Each structure stands twice: as C-alpha cells, then as structure tokens.
XYZ file of N, CA and C in Angstrom:
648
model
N 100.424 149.413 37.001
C 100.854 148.742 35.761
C 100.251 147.337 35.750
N 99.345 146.955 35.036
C 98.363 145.653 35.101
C 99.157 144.808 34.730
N 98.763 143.241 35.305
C 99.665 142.078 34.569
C 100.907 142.185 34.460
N 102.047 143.407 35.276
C 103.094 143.412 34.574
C 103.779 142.799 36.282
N 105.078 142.269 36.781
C 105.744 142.122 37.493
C 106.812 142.231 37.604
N 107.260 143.634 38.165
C 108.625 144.134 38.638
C 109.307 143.335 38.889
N 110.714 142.312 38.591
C 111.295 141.761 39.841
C 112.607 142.616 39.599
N 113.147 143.352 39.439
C 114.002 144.527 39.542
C 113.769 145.737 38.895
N 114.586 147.127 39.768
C 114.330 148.140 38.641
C 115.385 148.890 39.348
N 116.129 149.528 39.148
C 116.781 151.029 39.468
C 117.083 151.625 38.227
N 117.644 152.770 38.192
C 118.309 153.620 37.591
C 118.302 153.276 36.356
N 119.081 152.527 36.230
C 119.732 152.153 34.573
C 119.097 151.291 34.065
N 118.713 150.485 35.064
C 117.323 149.169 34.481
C 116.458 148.671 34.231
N 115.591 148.172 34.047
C 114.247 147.655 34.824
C 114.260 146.341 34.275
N 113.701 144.851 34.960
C 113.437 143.548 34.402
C 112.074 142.955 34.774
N 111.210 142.986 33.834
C 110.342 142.286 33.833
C 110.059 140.631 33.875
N 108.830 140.683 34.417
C 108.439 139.075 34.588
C 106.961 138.883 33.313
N 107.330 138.613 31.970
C 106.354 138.805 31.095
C 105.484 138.146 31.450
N 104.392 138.100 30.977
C 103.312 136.772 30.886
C 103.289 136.343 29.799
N 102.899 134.883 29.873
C 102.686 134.676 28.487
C 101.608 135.134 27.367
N 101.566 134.752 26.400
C 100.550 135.030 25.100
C 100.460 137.078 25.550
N 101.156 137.815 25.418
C 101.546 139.172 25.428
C 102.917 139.641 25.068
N 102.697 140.101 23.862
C 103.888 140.926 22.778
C 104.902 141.919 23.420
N 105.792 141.452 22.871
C 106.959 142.045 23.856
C 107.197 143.655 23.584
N 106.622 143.764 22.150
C 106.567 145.409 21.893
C 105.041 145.341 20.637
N 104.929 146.558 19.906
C 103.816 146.501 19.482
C 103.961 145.846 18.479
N 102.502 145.241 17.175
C 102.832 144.752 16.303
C 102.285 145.567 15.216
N 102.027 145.284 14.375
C 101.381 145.582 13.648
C 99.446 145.882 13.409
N 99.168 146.655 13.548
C 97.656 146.603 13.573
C 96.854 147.208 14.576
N 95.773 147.422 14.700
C 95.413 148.255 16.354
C 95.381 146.958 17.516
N 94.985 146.099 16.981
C 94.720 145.170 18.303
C 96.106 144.137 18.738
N 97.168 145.070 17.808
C 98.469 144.416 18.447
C 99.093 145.825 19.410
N 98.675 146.810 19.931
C 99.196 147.381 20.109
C 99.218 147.792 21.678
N 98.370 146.650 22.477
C 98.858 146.131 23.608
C 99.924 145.561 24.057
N 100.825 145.481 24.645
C 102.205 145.017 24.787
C 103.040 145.369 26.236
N 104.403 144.126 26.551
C 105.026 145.043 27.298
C 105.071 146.139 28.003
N 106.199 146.493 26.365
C 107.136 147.723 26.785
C 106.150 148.764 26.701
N 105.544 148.866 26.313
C 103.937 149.741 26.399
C 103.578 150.305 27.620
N 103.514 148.595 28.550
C 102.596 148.502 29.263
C 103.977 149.590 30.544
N 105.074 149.062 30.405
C 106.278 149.223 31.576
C 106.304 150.842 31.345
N 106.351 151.050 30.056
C 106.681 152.831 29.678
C 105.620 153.776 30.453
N 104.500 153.149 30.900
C 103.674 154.207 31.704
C 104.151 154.182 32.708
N 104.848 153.504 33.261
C 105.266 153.561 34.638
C 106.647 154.504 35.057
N 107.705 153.531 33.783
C 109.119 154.175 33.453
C 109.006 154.477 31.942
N 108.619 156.090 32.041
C 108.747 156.759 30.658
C 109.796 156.779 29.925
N 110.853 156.401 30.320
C 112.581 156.319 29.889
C 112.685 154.891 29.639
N 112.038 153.500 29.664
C 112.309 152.650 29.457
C 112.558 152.099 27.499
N 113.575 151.691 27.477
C 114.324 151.142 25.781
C 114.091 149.797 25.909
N 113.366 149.410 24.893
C 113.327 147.437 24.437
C 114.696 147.428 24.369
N 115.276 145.918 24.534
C 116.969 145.814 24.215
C 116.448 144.492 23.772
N 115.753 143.731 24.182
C 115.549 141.874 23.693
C 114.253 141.933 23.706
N 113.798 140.611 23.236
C 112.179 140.403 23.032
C 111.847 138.830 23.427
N 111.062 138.697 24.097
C 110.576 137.185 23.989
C 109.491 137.031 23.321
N 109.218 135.902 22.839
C 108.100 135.546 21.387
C 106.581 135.741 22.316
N 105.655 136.256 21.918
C 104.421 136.034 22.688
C 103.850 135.711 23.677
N 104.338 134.395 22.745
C 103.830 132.957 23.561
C 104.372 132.786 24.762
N 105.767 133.081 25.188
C 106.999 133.028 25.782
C 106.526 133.561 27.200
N 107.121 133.103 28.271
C 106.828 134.254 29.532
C 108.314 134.433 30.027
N 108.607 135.103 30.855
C 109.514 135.015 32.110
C 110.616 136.539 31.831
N 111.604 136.471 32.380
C 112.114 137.485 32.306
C 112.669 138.267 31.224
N 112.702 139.272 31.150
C 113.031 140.379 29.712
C 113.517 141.812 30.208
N 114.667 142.173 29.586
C 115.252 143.372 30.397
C 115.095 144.425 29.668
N 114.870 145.374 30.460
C 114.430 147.470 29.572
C 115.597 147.511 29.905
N 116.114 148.655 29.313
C 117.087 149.851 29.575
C 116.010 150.877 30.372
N 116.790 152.006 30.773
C 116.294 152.821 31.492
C 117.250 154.354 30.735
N 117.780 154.221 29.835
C 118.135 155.164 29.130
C 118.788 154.743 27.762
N 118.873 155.829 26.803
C 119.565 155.799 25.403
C 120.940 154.542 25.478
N 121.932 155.606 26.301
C 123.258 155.016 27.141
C 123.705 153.585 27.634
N 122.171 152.954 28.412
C 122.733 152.418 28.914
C 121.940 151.149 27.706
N 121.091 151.307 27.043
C 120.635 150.560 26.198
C 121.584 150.509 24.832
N 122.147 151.007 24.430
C 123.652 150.681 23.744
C 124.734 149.404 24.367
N 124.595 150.136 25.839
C 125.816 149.086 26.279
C 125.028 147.806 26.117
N 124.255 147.423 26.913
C 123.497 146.286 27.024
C 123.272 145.529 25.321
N 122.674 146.282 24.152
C 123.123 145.998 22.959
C 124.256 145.007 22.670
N 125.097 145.792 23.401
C 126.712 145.609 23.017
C 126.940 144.261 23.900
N 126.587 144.187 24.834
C 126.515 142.940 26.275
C 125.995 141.732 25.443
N 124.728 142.360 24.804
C 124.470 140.924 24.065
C 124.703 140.349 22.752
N 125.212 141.166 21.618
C 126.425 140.907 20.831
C 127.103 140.129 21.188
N 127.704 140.228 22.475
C 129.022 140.010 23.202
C 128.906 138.805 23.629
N 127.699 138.073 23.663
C 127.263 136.755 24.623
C 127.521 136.828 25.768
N 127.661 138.325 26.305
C 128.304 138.517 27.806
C 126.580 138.331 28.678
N 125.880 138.602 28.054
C 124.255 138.250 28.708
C 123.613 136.695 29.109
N 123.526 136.288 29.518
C 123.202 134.921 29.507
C 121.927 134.814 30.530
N 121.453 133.604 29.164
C 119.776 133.782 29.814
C 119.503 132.313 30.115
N 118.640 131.562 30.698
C 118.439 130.092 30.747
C 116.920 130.662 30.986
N 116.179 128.825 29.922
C 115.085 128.844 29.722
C 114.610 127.418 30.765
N 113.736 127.318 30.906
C 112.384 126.211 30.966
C 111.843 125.527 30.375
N 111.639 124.429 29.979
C 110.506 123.880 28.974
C 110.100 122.919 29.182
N 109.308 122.261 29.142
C 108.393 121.070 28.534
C 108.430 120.237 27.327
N 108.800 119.790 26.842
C 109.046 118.831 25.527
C 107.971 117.546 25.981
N 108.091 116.785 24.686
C 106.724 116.051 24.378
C 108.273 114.798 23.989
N 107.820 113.231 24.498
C 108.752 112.478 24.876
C 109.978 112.550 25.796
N 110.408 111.361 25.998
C 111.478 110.975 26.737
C 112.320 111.586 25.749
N 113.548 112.377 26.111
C 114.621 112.938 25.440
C 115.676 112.380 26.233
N 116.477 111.132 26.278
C 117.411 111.118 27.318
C 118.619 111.501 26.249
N 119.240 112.090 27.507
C 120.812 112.582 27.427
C 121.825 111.412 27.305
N 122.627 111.910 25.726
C 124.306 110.587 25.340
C 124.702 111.304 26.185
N 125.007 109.891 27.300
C 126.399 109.779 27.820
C 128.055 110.467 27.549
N 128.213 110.448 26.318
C 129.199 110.767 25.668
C 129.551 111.655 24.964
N 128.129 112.481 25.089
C 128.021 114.179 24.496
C 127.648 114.962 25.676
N 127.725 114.361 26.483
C 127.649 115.372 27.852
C 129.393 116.355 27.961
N 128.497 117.186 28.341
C 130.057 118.323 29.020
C 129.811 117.707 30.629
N 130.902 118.176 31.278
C 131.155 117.822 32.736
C 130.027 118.016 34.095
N 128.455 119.410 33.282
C 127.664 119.605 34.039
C 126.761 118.846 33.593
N 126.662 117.882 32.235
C 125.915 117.266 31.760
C 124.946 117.974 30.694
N 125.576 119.042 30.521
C 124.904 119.608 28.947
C 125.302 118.816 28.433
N 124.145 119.469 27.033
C 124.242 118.492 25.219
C 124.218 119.717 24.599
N 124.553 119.786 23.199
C 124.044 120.415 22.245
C 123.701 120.474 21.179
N 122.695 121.429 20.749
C 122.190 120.958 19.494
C 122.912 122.433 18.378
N 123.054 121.724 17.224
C 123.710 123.014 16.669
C 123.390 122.612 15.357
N 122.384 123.268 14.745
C 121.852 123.462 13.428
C 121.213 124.739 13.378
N 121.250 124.474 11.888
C 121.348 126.357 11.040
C 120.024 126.597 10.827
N 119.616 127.602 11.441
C 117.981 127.963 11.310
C 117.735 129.479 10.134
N 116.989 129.376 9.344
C 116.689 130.469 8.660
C 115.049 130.643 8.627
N 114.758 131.470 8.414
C 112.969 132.078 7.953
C 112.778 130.907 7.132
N 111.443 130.696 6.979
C 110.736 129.847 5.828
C 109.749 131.103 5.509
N 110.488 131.663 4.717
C 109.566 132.433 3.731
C 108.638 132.282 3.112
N 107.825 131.703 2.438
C 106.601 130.985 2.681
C 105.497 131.067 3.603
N 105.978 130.900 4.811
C 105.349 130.443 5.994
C 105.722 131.077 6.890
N 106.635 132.595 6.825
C 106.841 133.060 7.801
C 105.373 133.452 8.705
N 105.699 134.098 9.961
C 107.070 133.939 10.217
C 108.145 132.203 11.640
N 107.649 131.610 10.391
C 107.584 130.103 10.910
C 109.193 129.996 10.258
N 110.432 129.218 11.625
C 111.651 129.341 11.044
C 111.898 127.706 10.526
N 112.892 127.828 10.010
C 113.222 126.228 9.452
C 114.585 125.850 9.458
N 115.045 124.922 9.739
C 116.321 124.234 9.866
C 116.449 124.186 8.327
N 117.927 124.783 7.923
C 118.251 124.406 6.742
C 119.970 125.006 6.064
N 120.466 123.688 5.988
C 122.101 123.783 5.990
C 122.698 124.500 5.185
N 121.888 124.998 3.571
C 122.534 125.721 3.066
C 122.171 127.126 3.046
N 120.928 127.596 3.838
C 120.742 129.110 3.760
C 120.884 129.132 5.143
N 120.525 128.883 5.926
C 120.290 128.686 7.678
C 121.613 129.451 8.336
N 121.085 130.366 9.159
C 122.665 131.164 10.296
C 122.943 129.661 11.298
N 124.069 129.649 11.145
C 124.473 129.092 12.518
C 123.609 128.979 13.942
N 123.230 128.146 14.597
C 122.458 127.954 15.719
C 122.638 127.472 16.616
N 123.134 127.677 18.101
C 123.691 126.536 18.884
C 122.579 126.672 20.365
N 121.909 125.523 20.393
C 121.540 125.429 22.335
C 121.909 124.376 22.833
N 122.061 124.969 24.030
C 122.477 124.161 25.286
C 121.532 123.367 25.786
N 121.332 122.050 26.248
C 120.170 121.216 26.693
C 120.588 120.884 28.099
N 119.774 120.463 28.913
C 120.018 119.268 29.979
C 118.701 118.893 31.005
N 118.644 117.667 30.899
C 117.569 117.303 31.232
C 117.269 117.609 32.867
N 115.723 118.086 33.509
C 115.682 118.333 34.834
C 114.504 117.189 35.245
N 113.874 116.713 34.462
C 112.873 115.483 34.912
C 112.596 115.305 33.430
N 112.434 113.581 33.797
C 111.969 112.831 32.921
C 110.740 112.169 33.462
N 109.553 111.406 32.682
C 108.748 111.180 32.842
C 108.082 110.322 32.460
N 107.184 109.351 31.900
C 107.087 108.496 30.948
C 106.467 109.025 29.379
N 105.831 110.163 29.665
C 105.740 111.052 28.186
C 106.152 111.931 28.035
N 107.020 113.302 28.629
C 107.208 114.128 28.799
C 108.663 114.334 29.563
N 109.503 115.405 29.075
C 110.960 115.760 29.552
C 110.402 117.097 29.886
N 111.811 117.800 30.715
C 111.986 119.005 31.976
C 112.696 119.390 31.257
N 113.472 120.756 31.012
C 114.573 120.810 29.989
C 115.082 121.797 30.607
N 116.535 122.270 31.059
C 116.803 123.330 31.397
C 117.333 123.282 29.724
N 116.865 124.993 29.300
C 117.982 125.603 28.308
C 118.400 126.681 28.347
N 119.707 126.629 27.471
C 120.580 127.719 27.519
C 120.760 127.929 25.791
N 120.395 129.340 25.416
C 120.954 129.481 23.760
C 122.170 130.096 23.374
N 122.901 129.496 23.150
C 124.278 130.020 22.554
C 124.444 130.871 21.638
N 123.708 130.913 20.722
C 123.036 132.091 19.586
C 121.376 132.482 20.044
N 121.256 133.576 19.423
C 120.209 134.390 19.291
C 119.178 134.276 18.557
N 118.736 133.562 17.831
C 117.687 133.467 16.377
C 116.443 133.250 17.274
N 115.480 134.315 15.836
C 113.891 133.859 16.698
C 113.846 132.299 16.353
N 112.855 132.249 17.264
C 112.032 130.988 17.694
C 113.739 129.760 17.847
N 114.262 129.794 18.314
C 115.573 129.186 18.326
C 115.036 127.937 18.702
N 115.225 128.398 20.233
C 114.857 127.073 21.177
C 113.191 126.279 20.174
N 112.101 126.709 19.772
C 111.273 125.736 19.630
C 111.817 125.382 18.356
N 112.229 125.841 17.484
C 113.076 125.052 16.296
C 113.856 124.410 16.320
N 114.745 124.214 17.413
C 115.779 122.874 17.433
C 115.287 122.097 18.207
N 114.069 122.128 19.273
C 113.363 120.899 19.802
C 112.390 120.203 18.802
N 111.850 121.053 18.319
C 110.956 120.657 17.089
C 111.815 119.602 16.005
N 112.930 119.908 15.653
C 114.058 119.696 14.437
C 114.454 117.909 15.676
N 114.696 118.254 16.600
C 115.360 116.768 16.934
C 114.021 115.923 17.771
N 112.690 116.260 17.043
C 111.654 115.426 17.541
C 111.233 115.178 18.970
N 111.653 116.824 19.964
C 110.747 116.599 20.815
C 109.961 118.141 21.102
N 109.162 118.603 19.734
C 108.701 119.742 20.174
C 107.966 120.104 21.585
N 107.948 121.664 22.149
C 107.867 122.208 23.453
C 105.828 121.588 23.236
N 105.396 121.272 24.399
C 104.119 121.240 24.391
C 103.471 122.365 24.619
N 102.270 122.504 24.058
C 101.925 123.803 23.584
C 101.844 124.657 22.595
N 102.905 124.369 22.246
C 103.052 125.151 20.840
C 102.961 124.826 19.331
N 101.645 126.249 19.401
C 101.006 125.731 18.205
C 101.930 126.062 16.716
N 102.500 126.873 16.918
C 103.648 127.314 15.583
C 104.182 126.281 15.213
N 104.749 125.162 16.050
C 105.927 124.115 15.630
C 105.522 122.782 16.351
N 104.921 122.631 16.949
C 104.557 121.030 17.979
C 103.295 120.489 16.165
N 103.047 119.388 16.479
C 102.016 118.810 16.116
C 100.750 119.467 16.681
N 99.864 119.263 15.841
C 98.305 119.348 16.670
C 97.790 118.869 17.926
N 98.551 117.637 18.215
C 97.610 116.761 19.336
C 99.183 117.433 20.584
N 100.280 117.608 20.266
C 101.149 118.308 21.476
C 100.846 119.398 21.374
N 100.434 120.176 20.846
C 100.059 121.953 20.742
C 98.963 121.855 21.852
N 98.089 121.045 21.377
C 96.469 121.087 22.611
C 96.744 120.176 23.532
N 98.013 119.865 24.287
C 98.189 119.191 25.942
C 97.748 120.367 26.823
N 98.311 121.624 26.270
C 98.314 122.724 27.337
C 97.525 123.719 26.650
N 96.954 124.446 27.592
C 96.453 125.857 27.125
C 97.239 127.070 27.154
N 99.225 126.725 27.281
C 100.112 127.528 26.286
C 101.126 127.024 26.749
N 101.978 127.475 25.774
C 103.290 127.227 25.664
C 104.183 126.953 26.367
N 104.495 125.422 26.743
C 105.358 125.274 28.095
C 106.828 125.949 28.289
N 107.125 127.604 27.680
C 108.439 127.516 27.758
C 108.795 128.665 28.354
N 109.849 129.168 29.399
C 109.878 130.345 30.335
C 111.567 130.350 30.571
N 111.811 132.355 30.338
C 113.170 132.643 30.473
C 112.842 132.804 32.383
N 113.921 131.432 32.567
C 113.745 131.321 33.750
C 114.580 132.154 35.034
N 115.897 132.314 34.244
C 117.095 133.400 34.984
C 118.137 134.077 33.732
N 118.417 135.350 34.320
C 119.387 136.459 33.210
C 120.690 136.701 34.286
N 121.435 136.714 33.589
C 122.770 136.868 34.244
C 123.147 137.621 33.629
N 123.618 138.712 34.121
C 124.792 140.014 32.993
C 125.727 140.952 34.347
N 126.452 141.555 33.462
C 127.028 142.765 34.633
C 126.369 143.947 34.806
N 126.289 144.587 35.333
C 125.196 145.681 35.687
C 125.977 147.088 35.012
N 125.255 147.333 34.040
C 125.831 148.482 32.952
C 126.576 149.533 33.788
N 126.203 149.745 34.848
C 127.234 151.177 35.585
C 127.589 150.941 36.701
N 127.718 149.795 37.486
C 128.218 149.643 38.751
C 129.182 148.178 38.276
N 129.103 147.276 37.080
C 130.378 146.214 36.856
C 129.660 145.204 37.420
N 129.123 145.402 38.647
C 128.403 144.073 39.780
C 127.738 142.858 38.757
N 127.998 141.704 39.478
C 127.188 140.548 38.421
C 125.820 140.707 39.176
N 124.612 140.817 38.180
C 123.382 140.963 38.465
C 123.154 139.457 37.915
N 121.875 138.785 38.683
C 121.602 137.636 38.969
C 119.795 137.114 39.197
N 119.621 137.092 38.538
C 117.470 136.870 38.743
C 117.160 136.116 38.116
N 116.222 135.791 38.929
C 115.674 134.218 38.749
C 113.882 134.419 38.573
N 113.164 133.493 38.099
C 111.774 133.795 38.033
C 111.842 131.830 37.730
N 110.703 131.183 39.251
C 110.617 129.676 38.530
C 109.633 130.168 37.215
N 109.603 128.662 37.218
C 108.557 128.480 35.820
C 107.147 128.274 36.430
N 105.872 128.535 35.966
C 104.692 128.856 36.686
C 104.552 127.351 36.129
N 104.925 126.488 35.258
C 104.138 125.053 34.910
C 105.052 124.063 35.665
C-alpha cells in the first residue's frame, strides 16, 4: 500500500497516517480518483470512510472495518464522544487572554461558519446564515513571527480550524485557500496535522489512544 501508514488496524478498525496534499476519498473527475480510502481498500477490502481530512491536511483518519461498526463510530462522532487534536502553524504572535483561559489554558473561538457560495468551496464566517462553530486553542511555542497551536474542534464544519484562524487574523501558513499570498508561499504546504484521536473502541469499550507528531 504506497504512501499510506498503518499506525493501527484490527478487526473493527483501521487508522491511518494521511499525507498531506492526498484526498481523503475520491473526487470528482479521473485525476481525482487517487485517494486514501482507495488507496487502504486494496489492502482492507471491508474498509468504510467515517471522517475526512481536507487534502491539504495530513495526520490521522479512522476506517471502519465493517457496515456495523461504521454506524457506531458515525454515532461516536455525532456524539462528540470522538475527540481529535490538531497541529498548526499560524502566521503571528497569537498570545493567549489571561482571563479567557480555562484551567489547562485553552481559549476559544466560537463563530458561525457557512459555505460562501460564490466561492465555494471556500467557507465564511457569517452570523446570520453561519452553523454554530466552536475551537479549542492553546498556544505550544511562540516565536517572533510565528505561533505553535495545539487544536481541538468542538464542532465539525469543513475547513473549521483554517476559518476561525483565518477570521481572528492569524491564518495557518501554507494555506493557499484562506492565508494571504505571501503566508500561503512560507511553506510548500499546509502547516496543519490531526495530531492524536481518542475514542472508545467500537467492540471491546477500551479507550483507544494514538498519537502521530507533526512532521513540521
């Protein structure tokens, strides 16, 4: 299985280590139809998409390994019982209020993101059509141009995380969808990676626990 990296698999599961700039399932067209779950299904013919990371995106992403157990997991992440933490790179100093910290020193940002139709599929902060949006921030290095970001998303919406860094002026470097021109071309991609997944393990209850650092 080329480019792809196992870091778990039994029975009911499998979790990949994506790479970046590679589609999490197929797209549209012949030359989108390299991908993933594509790539994992030759290996595990029983493997079900349940989540997706954006392209650009790398790090961990979980299959089902049957109909069954890809329902529950569905249902797990409905549930916010799944919890994922990201990586990133942002463009400026972002320091953390004092006084909006929680006790581990999260922040959060919580604005309503909807499609910009127009410009899909590019999303946009906007209060009167926009779903509800909440992430978790906290800073892991600061720098004199550049912040470390652990995140955590409280809701689900595409492009979440680069739309509310983008929205409070410190888009992810790299990215060309939502950064400026001159932060899009710091890197040759997208500084942002699902760094660890936490859930219960669909048929044994056990808390499953994986980690993948960030390659930047």
């Amino acid at each position: 299985m080329p480019d792809i990296e196992v870091v778990y698999a039994d029975d009911a599961l499998v979790v990949l280590n994506k790479p970046a700039d590679l589609l999490s399932v197929p797209g549209r067209g012949e030359d989108k139809q390299d991908c993933l779950s594509r790539r994992v299904q030759e290996r595990y013919p029983n493997a079900c998409v349940v989540h997706r990371l954006d392209m650009a995106t790398s790090g961990l992403l979980l299959m089902a390994r049957s109909a069954a157990v890809q329902r529950q997991l569905n249902a797990a992440f409905a549930a916010r019982t799944v919890h994922k933490r990201y990586e990133a790179v942002v463009t400026g100093r972002l320091e953390p209020e004092a006084d909006a910290s929680d006790a581990e020193g999260w922040q959060r940002i919580n604005l309503p993101i909807c499609v910009d139709w127009p410009n899909r599929p590019r999303r946009i902060i906007d209060p009167i059509h926009g779903k509800p949006s909440q992430t978790r921030w906290r800073v892991l290095e600061l720098t004199d141009q550049t912040t470390r970001l652990a995140l955590e998303p409280v809701t689900g919406r595409s492009h979440q995380l680069r739309v509310h860094l983008q929205a409070i002026g410190h888009p992810i470097l790299g990215d060309a969808l939502y950064a400026p021109a001159a932060v899009a071309a710091q890197t040759s991609r997208l500084l942002l990676h699902a760094s660890s997944l936490s859930l219960l393990h669909p048929l044994s209850g056990e808390p499953l626990h994986l980690v993948s650092p960030a390659p930047f």
